[in-house]
PDB file of C-alpha atoms in Angstrom:
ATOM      1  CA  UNK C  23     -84.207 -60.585  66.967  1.00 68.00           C
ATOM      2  CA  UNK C  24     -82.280 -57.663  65.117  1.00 80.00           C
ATOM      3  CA  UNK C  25     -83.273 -54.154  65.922  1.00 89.00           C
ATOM      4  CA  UNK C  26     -82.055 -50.749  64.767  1.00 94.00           C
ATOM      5  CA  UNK C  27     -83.718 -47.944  65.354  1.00 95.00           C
ATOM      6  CA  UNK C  28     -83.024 -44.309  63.668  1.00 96.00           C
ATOM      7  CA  UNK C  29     -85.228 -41.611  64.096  1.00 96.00           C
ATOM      8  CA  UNK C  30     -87.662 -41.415  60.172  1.00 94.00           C
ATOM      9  CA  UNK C  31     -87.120 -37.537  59.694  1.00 96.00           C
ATOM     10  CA  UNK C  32     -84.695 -34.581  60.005  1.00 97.00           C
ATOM     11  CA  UNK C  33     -84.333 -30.863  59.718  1.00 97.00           C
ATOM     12  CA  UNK C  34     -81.766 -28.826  59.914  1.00 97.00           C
ATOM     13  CA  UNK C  35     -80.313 -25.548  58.025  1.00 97.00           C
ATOM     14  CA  UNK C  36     -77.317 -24.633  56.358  1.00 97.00           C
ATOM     15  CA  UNK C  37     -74.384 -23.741  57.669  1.00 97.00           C
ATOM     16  CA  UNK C  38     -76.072 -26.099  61.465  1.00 97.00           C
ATOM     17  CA  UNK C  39     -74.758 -29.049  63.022  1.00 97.00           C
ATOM     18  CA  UNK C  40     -76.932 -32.327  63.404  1.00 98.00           C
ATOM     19  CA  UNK C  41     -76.861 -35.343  65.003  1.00 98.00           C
ATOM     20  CA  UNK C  42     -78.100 -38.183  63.947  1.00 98.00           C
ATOM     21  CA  UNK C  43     -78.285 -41.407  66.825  1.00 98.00           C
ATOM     22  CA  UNK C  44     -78.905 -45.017  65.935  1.00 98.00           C
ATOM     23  CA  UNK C  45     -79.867 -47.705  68.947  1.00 97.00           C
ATOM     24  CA  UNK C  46     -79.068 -51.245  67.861  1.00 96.00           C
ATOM     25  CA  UNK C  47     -79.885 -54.774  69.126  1.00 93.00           C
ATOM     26  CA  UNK C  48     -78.027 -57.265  67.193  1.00 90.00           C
ATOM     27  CA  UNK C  49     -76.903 -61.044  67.107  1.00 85.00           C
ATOM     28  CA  UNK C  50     -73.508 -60.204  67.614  1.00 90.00           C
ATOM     29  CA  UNK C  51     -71.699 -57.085  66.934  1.00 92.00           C
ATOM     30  CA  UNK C  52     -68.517 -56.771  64.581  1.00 91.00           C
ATOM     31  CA  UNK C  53     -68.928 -52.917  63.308  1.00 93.00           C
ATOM     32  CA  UNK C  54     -71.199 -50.649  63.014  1.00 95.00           C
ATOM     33  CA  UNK C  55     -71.484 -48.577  59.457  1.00 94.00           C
ATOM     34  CA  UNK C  56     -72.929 -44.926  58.251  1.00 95.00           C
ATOM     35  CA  UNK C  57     -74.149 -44.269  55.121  1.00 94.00           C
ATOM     36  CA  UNK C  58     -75.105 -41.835  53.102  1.00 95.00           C
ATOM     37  CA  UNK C  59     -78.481 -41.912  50.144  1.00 92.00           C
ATOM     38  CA  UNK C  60     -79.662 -39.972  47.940  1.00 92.00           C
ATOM     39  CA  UNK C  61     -82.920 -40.784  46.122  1.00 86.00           C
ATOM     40  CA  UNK C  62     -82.659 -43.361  43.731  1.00 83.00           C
ATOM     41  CA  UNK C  63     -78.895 -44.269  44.177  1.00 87.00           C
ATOM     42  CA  UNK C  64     -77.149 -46.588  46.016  1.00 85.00           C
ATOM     43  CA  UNK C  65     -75.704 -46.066  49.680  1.00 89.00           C
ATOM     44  CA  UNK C  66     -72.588 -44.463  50.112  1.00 90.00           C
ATOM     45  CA  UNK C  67     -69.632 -45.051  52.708  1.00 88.00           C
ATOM     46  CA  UNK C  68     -69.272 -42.220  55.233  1.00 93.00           C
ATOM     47  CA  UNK C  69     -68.303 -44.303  58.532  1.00 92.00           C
ATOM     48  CA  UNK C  70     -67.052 -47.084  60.407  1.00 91.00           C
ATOM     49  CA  UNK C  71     -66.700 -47.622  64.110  1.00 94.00           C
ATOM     50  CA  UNK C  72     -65.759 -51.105  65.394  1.00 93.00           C
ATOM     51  CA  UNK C  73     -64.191 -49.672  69.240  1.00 95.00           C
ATOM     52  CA  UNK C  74     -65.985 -47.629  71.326  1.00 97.00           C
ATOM     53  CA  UNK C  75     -65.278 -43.772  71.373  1.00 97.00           C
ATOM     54  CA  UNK C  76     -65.406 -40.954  68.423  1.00 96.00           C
ATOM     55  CA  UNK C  77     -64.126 -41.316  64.819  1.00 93.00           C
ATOM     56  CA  UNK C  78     -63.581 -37.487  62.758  1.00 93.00           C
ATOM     57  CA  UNK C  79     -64.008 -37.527  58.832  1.00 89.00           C
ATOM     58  CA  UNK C  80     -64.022 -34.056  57.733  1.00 93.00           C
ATOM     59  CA  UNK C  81     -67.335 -32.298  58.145  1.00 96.00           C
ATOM     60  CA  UNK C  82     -68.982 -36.030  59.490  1.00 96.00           C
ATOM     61  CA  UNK C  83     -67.879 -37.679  62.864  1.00 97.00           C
ATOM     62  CA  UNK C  84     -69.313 -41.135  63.936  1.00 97.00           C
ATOM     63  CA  UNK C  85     -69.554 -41.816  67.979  1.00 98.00           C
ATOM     64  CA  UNK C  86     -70.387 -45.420  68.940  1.00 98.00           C
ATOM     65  CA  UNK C  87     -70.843 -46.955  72.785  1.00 97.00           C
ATOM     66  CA  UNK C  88     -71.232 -50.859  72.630  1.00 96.00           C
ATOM     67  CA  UNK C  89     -72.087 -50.946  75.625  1.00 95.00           C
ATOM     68  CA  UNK C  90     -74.917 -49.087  75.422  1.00 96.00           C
ATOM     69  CA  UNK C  91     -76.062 -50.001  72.032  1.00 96.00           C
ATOM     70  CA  UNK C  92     -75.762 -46.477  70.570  1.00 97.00           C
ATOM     71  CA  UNK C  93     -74.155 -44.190  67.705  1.00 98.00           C
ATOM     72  CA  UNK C  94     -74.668 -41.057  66.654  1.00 98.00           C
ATOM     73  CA  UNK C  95     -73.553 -39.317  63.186  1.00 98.00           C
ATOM     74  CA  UNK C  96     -72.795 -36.349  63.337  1.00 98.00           C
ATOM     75  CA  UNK C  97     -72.589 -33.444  60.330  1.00 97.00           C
ATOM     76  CA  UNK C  98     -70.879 -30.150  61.053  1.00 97.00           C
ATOM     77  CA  UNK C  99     -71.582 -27.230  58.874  1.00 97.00           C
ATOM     78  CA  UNK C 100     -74.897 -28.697  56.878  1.00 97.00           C
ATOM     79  CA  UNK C 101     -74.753 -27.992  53.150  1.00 97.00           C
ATOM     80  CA  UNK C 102     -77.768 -28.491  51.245  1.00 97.00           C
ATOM     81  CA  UNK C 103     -75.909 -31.541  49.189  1.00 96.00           C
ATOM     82  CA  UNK C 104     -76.517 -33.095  52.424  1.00 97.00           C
ATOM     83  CA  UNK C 105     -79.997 -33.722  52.057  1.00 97.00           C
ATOM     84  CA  UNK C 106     -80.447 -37.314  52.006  1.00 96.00           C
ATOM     85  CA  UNK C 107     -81.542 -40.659  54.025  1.00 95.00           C
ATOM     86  CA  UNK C 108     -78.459 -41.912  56.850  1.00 97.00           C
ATOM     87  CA  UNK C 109     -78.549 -45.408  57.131  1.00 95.00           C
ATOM     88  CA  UNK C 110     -77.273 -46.618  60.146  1.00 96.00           C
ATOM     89  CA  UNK C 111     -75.978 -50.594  59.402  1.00 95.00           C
ATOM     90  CA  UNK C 112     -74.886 -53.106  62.062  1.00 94.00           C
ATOM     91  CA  UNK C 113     -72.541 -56.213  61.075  1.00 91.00           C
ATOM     92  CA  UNK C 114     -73.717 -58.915  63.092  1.00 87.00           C
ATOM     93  CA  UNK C 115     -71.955 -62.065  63.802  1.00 86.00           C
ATOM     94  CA  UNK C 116     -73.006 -64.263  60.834  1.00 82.00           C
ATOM     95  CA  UNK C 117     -71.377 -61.328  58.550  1.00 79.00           C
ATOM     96  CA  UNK C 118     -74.170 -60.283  57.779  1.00 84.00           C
ATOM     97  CA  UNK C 119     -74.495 -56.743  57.533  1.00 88.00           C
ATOM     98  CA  UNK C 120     -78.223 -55.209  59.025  1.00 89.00           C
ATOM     99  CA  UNK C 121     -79.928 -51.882  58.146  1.00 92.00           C
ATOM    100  CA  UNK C 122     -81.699 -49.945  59.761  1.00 90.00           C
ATOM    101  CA  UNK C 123     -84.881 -48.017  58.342  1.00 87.00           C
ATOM    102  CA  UNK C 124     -82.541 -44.810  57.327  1.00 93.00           C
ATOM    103  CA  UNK C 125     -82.920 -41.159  58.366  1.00 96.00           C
ATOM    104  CA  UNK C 126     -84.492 -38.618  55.986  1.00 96.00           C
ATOM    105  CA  UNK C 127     -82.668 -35.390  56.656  1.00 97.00           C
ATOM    106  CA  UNK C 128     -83.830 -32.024  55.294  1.00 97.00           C
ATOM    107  CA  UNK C 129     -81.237 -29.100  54.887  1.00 97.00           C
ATOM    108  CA  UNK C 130     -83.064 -25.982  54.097  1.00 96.00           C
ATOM    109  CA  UNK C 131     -81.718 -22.880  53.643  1.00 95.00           C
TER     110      UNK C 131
ATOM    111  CA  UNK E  28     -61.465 -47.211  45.891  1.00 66.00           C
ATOM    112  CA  UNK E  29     -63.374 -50.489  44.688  1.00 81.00           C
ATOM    113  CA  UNK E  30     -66.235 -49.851  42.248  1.00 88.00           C
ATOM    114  CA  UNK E  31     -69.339 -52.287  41.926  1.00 92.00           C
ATOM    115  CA  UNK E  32     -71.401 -51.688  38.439  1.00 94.00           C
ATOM    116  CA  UNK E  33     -74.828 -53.185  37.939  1.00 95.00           C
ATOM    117  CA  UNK E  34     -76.553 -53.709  34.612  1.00 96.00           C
ATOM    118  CA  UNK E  35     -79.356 -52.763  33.599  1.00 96.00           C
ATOM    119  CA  UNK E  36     -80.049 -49.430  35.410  1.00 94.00           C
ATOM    120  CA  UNK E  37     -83.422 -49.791  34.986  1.00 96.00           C
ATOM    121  CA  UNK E  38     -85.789 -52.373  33.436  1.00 97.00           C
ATOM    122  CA  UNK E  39     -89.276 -52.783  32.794  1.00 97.00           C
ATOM    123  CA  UNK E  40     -90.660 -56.171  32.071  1.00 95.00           C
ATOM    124  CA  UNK E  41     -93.864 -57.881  31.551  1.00 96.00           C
ATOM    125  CA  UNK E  42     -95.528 -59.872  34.383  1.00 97.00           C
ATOM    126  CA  UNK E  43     -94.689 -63.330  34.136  1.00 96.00           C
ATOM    127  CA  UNK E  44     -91.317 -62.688  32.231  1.00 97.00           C
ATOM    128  CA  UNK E  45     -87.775 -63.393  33.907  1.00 97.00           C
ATOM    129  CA  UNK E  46     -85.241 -60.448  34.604  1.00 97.00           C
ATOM    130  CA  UNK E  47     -82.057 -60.916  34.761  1.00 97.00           C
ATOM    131  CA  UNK E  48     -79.673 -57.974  37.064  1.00 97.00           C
ATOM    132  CA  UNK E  49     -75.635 -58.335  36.706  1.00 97.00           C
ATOM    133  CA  UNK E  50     -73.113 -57.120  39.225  1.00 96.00           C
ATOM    134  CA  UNK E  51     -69.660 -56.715  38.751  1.00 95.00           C
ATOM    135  CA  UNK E  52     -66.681 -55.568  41.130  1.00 93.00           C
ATOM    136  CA  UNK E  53     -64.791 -53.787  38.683  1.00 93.00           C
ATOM    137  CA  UNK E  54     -61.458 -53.708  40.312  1.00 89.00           C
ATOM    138  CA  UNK E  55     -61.375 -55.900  43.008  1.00 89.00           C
ATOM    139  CA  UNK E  56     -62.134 -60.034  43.432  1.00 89.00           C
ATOM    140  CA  UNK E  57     -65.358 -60.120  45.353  1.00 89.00           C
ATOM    141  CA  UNK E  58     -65.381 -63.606  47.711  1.00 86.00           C
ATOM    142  CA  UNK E  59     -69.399 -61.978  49.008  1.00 90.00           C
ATOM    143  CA  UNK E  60     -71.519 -60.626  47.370  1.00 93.00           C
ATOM    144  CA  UNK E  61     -74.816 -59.561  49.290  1.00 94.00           C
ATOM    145  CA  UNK E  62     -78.313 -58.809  47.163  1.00 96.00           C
ATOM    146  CA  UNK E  63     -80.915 -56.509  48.835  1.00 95.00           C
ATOM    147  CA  UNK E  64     -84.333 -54.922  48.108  1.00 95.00           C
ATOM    148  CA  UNK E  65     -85.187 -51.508  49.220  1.00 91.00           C
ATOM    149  CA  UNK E  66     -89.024 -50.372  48.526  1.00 89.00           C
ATOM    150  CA  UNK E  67     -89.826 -46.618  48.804  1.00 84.00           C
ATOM    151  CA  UNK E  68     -89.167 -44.903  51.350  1.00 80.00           C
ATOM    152  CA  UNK E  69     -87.698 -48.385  53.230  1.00 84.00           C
ATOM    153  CA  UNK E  70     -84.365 -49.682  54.392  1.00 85.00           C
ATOM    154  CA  UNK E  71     -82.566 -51.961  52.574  1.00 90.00           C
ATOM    155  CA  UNK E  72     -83.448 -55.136  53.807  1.00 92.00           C
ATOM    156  CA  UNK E  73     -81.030 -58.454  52.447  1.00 93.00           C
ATOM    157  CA  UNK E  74     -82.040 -61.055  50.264  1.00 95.00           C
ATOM    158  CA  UNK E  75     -78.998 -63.196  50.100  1.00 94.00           C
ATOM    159  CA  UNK E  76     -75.364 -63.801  50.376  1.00 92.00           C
ATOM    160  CA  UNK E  77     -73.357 -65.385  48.248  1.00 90.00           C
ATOM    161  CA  UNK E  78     -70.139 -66.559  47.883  1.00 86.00           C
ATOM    162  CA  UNK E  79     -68.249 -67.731  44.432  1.00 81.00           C
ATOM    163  CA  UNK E  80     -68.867 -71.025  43.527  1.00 79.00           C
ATOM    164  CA  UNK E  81     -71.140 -72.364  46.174  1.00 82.00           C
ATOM    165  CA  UNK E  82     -75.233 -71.712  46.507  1.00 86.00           C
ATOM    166  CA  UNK E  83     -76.520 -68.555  48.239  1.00 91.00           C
ATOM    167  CA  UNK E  84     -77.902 -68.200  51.548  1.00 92.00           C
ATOM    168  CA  UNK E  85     -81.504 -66.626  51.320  1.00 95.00           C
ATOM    169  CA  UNK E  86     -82.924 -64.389  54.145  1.00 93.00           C
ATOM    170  CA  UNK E  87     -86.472 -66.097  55.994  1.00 91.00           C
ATOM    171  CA  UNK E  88     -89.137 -65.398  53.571  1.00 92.00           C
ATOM    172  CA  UNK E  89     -86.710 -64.874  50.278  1.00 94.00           C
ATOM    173  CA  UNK E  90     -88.049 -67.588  47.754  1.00 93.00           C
ATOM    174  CA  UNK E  91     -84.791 -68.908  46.212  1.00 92.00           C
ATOM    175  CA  UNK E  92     -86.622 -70.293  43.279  1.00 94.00           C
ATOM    176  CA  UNK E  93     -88.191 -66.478  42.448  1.00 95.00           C
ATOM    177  CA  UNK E  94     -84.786 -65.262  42.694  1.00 96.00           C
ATOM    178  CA  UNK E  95     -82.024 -66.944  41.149  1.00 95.00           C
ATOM    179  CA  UNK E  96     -78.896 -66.115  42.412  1.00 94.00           C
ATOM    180  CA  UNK E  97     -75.423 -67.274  40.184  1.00 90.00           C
ATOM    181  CA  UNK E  98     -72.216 -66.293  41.702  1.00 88.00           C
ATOM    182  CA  UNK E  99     -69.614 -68.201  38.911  1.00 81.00           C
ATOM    183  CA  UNK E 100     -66.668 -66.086  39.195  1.00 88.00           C
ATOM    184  CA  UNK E 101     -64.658 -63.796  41.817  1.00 88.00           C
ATOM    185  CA  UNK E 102     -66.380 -60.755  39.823  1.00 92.00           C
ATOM    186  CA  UNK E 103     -69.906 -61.326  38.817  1.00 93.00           C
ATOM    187  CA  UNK E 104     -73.290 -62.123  40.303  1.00 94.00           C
ATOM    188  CA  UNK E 105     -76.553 -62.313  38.754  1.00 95.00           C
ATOM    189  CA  UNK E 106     -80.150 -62.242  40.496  1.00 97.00           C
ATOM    190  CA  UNK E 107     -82.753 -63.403  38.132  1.00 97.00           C
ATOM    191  CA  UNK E 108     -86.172 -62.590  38.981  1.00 97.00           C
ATOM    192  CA  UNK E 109     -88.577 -65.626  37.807  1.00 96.00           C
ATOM    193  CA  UNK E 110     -91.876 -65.034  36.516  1.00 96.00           C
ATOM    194  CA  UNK E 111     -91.866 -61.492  37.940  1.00 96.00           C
ATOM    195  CA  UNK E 112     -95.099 -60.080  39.065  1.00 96.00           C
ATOM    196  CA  UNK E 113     -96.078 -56.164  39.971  1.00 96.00           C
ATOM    197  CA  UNK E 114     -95.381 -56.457  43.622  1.00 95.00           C
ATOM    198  CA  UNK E 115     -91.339 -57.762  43.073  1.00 96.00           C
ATOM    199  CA  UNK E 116     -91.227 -54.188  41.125  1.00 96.00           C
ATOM    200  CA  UNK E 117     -88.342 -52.521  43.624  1.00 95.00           C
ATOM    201  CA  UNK E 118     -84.960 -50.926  43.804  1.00 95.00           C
ATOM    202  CA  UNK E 119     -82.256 -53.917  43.717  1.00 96.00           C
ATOM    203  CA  UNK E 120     -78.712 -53.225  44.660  1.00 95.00           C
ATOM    204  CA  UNK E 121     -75.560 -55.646  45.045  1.00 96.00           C
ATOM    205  CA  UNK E 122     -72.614 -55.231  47.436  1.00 94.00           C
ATOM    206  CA  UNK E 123     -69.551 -56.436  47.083  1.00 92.00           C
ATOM    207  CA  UNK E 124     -66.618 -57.051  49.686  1.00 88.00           C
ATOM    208  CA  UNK E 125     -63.119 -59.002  49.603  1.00 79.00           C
ATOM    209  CA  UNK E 126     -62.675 -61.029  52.760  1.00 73.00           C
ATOM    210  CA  UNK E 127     -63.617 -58.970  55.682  1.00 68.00           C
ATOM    211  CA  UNK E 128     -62.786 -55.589  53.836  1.00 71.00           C
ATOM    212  CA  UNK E 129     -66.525 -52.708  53.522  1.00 78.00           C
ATOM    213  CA  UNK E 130     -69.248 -53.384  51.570  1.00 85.00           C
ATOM    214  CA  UNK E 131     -69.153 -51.590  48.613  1.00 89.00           C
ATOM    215  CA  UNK E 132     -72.239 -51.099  47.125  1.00 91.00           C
ATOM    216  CA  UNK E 133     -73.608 -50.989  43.225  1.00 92.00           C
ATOM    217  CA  UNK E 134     -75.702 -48.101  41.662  1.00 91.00           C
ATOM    218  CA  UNK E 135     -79.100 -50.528  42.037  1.00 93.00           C
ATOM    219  CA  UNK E 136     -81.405 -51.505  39.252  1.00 96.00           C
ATOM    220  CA  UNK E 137     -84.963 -50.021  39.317  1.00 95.00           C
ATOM    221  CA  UNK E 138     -87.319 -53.011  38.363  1.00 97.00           C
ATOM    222  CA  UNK E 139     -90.661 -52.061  37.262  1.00 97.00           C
ATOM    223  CA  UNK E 140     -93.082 -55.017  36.494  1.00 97.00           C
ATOM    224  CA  UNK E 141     -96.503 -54.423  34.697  1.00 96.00           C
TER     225      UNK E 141
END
């Protein structure tokens, strides 16, 4: 079957860095997505990691091992806009593209 | 970058009624589009694919005569909601993609059924 697991809750404070990880078990594997929601909007891109190893956006940084199943997101210098569920999303190999049940982080000041 | 729109925002219907969501890739031909359901505090969890101009592939335990799915053009997708009842009342959202390009994902539609 198709597994992803996040861990439900977060906290971190301004100005911190957090990690986020993500341990999938997929049919298939063709990428493995981060996004970003806030309450009652839609997901937002942050990251995409298709080969192993670490890919920098800014502030955000996505890490992925396929070997191991794994990926972490990781936000550098926490803002309180940064508040919101992670979604960690696998594509698997029908295309389809698999959530996971989304991190609520907490930034508090 | 690619925008997705969906219409209405937000509806509120009558049990037993039919809805009727649009999405639209604004700026971009969409050959997928994906539907998904997200309750509460939940993941978003698919529905169905489709692709333009041939029937959508529902997810195990998606009725596909509840929810209608019409994919007639390159741009626009509707999910119709059949003879809705309180418990389909959820957050819908539509992705888009070209070919094997990201997801890109509309701004949902908050269906409330009473």
């Amino acid at each position: 079957g198709q597994n992803i697991d996040q861990p439900t809750e977060m906290t971190a404070t301004e100005g911190a860095i957090v990690q986020i990880n993500c341990t999938y078990q997929t049919s298939g594997f063709n990428g493995l997505f981060w996004y970003q929601q806030h309450a009652g909007e839609a997901p937002t891109f942050l990251s995409y990691n298709v080969l192993d190893g670490l890919e920098e956006k800014g502030r955000f940084s996505s890490f992925l091992s396929r070997s191991k199943g794994y990926s972490y997101l990781l936000l550098k210098e926490l803002q309180m806009k940064d508040s919101a569920s992670y979604l960690c999303a696998v594509r698997d190999n029908t295309d389809k593209l698999i959530f996971g049940t989304g991190t609520r982080l907490q930034v508090f000041p | 970058g690619a925008v997705v729109s969906q219409h209405p925002s937000r509806v509120i219907c009558k049990s037993g009624t039919s809805v009727k969501i649009e999405c639209r890739s604004l700026d971009f031909q969409a050959t997928t589009m994906f539907w998904y359901r997200q309750f509460p505090k939940q993941s978003l969890m698919l529905m169905a694919t489709s692709n333009e101009g041939s029937k959508a592939t529902y997810e195990q335990g998606v009725e596909k005569d509840k929810f209608l799915i019409n994919h007639a053009s390159l741009t626009l997708s509707t999910l119709t909601v059949t003879s809705a009842h309180p418990e389909d009342s959820s957050f819908y959202i539509c992705s888009a993609r070209r070919f094997w390009e990201e997801q890109y994902f509309g701004p949902g539609t908050r269906l409330t059924v009473t």
